[in-house]
JSON list of C-alpha atoms in Angstrom, two decimals:
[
{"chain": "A", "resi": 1, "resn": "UNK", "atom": "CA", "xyz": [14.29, 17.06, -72.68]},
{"chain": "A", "resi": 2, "resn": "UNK", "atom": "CA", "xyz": [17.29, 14.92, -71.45]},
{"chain": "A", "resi": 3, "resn": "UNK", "atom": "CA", "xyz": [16.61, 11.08, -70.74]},
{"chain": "A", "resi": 4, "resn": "UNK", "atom": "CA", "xyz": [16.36, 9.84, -67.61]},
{"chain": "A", "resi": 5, "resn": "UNK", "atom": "CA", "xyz": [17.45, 6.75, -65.86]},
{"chain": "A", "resi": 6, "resn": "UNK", "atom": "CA", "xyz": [17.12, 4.98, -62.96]},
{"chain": "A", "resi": 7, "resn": "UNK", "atom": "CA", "xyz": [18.63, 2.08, -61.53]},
{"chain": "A", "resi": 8, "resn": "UNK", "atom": "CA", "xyz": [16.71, -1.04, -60.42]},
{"chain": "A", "resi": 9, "resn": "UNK", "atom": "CA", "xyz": [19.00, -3.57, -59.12]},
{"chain": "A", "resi": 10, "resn": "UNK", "atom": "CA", "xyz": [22.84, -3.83, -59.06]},
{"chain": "A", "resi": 11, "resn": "UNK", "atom": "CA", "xyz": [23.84, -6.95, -57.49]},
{"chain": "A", "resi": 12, "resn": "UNK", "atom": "CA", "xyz": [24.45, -10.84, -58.30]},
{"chain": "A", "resi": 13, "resn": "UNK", "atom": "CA", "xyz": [25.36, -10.22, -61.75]},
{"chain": "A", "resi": 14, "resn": "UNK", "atom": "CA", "xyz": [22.40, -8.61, -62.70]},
{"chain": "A", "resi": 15, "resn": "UNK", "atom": "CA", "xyz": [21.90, -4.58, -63.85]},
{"chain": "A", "resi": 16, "resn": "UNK", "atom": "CA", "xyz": [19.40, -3.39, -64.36]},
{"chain": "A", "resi": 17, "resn": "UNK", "atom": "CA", "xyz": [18.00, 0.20, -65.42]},
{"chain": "A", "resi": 18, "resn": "UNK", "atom": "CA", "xyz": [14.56, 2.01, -66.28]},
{"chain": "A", "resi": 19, "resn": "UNK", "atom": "CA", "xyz": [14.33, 5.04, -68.45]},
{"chain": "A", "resi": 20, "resn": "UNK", "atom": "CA", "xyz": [11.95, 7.70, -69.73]},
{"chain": "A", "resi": 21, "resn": "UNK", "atom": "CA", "xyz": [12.67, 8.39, -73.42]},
{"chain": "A", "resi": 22, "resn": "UNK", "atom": "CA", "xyz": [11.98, 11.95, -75.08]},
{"chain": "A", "resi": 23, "resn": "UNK", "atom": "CA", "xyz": [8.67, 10.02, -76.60]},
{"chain": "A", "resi": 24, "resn": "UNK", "atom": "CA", "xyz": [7.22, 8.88, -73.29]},
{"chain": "A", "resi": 25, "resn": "UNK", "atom": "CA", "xyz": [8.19, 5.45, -73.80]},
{"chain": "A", "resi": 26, "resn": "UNK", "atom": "CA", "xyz": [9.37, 3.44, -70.88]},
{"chain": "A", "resi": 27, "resn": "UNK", "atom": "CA", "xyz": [12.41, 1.31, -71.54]},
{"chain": "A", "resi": 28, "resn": "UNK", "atom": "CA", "xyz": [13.94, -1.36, -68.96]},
{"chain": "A", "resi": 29, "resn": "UNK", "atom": "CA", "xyz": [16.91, -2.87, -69.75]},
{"chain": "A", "resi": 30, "resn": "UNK", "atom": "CA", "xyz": [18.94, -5.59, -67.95]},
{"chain": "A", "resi": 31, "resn": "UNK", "atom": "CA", "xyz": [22.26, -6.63, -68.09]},
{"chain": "A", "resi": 32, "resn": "UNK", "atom": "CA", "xyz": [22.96, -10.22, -66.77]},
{"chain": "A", "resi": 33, "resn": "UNK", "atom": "CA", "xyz": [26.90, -11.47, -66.08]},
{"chain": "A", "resi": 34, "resn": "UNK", "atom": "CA", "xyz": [27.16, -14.65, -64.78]},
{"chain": "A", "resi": 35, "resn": "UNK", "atom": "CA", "xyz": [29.83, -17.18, -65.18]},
{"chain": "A", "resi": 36, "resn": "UNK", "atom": "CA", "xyz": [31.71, -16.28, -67.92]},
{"chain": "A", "resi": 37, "resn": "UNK", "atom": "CA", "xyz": [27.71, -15.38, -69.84]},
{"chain": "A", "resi": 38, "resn": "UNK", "atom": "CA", "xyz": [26.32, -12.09, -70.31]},
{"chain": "A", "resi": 39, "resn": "UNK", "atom": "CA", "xyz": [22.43, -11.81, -71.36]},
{"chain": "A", "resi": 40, "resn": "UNK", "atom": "CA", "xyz": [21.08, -8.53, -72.35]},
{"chain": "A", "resi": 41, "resn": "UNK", "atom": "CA", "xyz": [17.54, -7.54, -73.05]},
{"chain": "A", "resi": 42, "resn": "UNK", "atom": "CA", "xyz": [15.15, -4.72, -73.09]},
{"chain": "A", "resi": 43, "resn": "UNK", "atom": "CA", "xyz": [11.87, -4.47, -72.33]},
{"chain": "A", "resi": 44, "resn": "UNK", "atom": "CA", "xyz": [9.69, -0.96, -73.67]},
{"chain": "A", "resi": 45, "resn": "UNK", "atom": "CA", "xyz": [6.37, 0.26, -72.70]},
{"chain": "A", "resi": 46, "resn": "UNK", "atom": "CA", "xyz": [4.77, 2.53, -75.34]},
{"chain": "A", "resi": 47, "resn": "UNK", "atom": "CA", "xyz": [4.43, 6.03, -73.98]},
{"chain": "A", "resi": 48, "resn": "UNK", "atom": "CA", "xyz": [0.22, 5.57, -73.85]},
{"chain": "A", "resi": 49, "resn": "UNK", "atom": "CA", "xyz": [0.57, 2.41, -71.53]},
{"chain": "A", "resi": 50, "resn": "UNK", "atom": "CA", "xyz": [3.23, 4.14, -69.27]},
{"chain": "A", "resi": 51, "resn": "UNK", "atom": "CA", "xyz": [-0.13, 5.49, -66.90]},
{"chain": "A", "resi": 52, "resn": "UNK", "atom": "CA", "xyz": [-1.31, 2.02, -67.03]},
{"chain": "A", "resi": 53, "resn": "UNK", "atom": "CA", "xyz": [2.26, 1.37, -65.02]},
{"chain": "A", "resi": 54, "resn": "UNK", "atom": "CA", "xyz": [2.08, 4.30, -62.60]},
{"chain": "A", "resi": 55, "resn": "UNK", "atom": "CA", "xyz": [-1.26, 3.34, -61.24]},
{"chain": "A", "resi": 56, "resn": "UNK", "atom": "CA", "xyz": [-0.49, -0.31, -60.91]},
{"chain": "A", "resi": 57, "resn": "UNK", "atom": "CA", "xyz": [2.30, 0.97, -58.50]},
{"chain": "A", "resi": 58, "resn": "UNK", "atom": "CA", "xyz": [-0.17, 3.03, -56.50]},
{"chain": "A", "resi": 59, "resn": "UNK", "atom": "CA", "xyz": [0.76, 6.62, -58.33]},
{"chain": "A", "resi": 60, "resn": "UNK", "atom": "CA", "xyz": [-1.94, 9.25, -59.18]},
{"chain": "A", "resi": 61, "resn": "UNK", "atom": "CA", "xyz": [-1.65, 11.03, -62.45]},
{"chain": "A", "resi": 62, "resn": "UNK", "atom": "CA", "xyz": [1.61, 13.21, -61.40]},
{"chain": "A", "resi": 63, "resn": "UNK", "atom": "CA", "xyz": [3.65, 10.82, -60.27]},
{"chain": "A", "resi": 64, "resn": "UNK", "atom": "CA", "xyz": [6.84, 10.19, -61.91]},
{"chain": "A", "resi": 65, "resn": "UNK", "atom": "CA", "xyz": [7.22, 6.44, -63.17]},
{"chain": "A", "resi": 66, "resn": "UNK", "atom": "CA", "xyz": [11.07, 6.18, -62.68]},
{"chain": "A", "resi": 67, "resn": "UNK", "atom": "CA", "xyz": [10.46, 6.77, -58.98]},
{"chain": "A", "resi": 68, "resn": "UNK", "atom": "CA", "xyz": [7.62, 4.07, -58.22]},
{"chain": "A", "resi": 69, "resn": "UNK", "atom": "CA", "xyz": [9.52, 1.52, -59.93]},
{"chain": "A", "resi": 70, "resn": "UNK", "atom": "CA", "xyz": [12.88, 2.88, -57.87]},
{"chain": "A", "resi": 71, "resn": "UNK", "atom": "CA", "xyz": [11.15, 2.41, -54.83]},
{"chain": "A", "resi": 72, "resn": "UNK", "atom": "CA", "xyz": [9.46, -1.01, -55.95]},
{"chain": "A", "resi": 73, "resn": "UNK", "atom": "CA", "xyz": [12.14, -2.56, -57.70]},
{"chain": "A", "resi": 74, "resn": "UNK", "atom": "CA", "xyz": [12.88, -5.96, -55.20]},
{"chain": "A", "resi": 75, "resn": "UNK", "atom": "CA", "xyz": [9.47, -6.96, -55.94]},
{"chain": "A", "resi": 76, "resn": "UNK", "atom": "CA", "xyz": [8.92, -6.29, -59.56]},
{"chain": "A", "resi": 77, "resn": "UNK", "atom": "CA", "xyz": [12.82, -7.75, -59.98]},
{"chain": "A", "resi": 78, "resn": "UNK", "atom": "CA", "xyz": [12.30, -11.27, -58.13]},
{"chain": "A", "resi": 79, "resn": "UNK", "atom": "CA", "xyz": [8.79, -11.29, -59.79]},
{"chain": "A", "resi": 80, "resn": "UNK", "atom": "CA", "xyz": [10.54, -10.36, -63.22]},
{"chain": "A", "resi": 81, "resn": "UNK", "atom": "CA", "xyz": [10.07, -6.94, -65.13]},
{"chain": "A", "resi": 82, "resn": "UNK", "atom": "CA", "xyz": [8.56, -8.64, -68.38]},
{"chain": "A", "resi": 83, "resn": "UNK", "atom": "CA", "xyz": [5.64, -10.86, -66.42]},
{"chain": "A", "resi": 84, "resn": "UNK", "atom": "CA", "xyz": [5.01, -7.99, -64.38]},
{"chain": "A", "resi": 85, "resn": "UNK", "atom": "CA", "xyz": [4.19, -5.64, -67.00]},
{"chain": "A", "resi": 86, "resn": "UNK", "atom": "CA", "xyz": [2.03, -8.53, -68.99]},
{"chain": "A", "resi": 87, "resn": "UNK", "atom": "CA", "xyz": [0.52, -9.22, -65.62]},
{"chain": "A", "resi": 88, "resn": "UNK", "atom": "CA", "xyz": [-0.85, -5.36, -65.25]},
{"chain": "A", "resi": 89, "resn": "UNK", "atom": "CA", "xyz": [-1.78, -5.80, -68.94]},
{"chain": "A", "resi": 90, "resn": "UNK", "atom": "CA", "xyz": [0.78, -3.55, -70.71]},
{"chain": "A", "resi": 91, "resn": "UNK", "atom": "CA", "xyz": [2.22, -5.25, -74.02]},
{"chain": "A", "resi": 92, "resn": "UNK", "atom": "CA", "xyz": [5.82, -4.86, -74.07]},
{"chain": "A", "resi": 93, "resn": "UNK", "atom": "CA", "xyz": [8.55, -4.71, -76.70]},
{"chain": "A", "resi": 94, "resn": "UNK", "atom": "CA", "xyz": [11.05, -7.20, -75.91]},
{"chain": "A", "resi": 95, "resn": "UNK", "atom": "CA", "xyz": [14.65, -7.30, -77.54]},
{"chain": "A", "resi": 96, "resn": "UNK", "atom": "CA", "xyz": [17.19, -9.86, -76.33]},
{"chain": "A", "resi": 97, "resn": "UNK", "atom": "CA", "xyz": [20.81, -10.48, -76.97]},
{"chain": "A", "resi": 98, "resn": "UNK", "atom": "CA", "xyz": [23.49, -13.45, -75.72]},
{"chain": "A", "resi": 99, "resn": "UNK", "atom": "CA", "xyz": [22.01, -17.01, -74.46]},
{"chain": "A", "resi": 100, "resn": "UNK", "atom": "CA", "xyz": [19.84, -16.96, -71.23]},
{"chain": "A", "resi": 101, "resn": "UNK", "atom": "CA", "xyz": [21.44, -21.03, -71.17]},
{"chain": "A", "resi": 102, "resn": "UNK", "atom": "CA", "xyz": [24.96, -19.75, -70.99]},
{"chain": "A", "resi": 103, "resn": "UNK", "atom": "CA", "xyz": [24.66, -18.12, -67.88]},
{"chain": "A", "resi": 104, "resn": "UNK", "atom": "CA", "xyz": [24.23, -21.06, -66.09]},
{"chain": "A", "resi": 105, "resn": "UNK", "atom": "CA", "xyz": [26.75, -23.86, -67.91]},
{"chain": "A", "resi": 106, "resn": "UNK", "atom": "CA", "xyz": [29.25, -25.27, -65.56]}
]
């Protein structure tokens, strides 16, 4: 099986995609470019938890995750990905690279 992706949100300086992993984990990453900064980070959901995800976005047991966070990205986005997931009770992985305070030095 071939990885998947998805993309979430292109615009402003941020990136950001969602993939399905051979395991059944769920990985988000983000790219952020912003004034001269760049901020990376990814976010995974352990393949058990990734049906904990499809039925907080309303899918039944067949429905493909990539899709249901395609079509509710803006809200999960402006919300952000991270607190979202902890706020449907999934624990996430989190990996982070570059300065979040960078991005917005004058």
């Amino acid at each position: 099986m071939t990885e998947r992706k998805v993309s979430l949100w292109s615009r402003d300086g941020l990136y950001i995609d969602a993939a399905l992993r051979d395991s059944g984990a769920l990985v988000i990453e983000g790219q952020h470019l912003r004034g001269g900064g760049e901020y990376e980070y990814a976010l995974t959901v352990a393949a058990d938890q990734v049906p904990v995800v499809v039925a907080a976005l309303g899918g039944d047991a067949d429905a493909d995750v990539l899709d249901l966070l395609h079509a509710n990205a803006e809200p999960i986005v402006r919300r952000g990905e991270k607190g979202w997931l902890e706020s449907i009770g999934v624990t996430v992985g989190f990996w982070s690279h570059g300065n979040w305070a960078d991005l917005f030095d004058e």
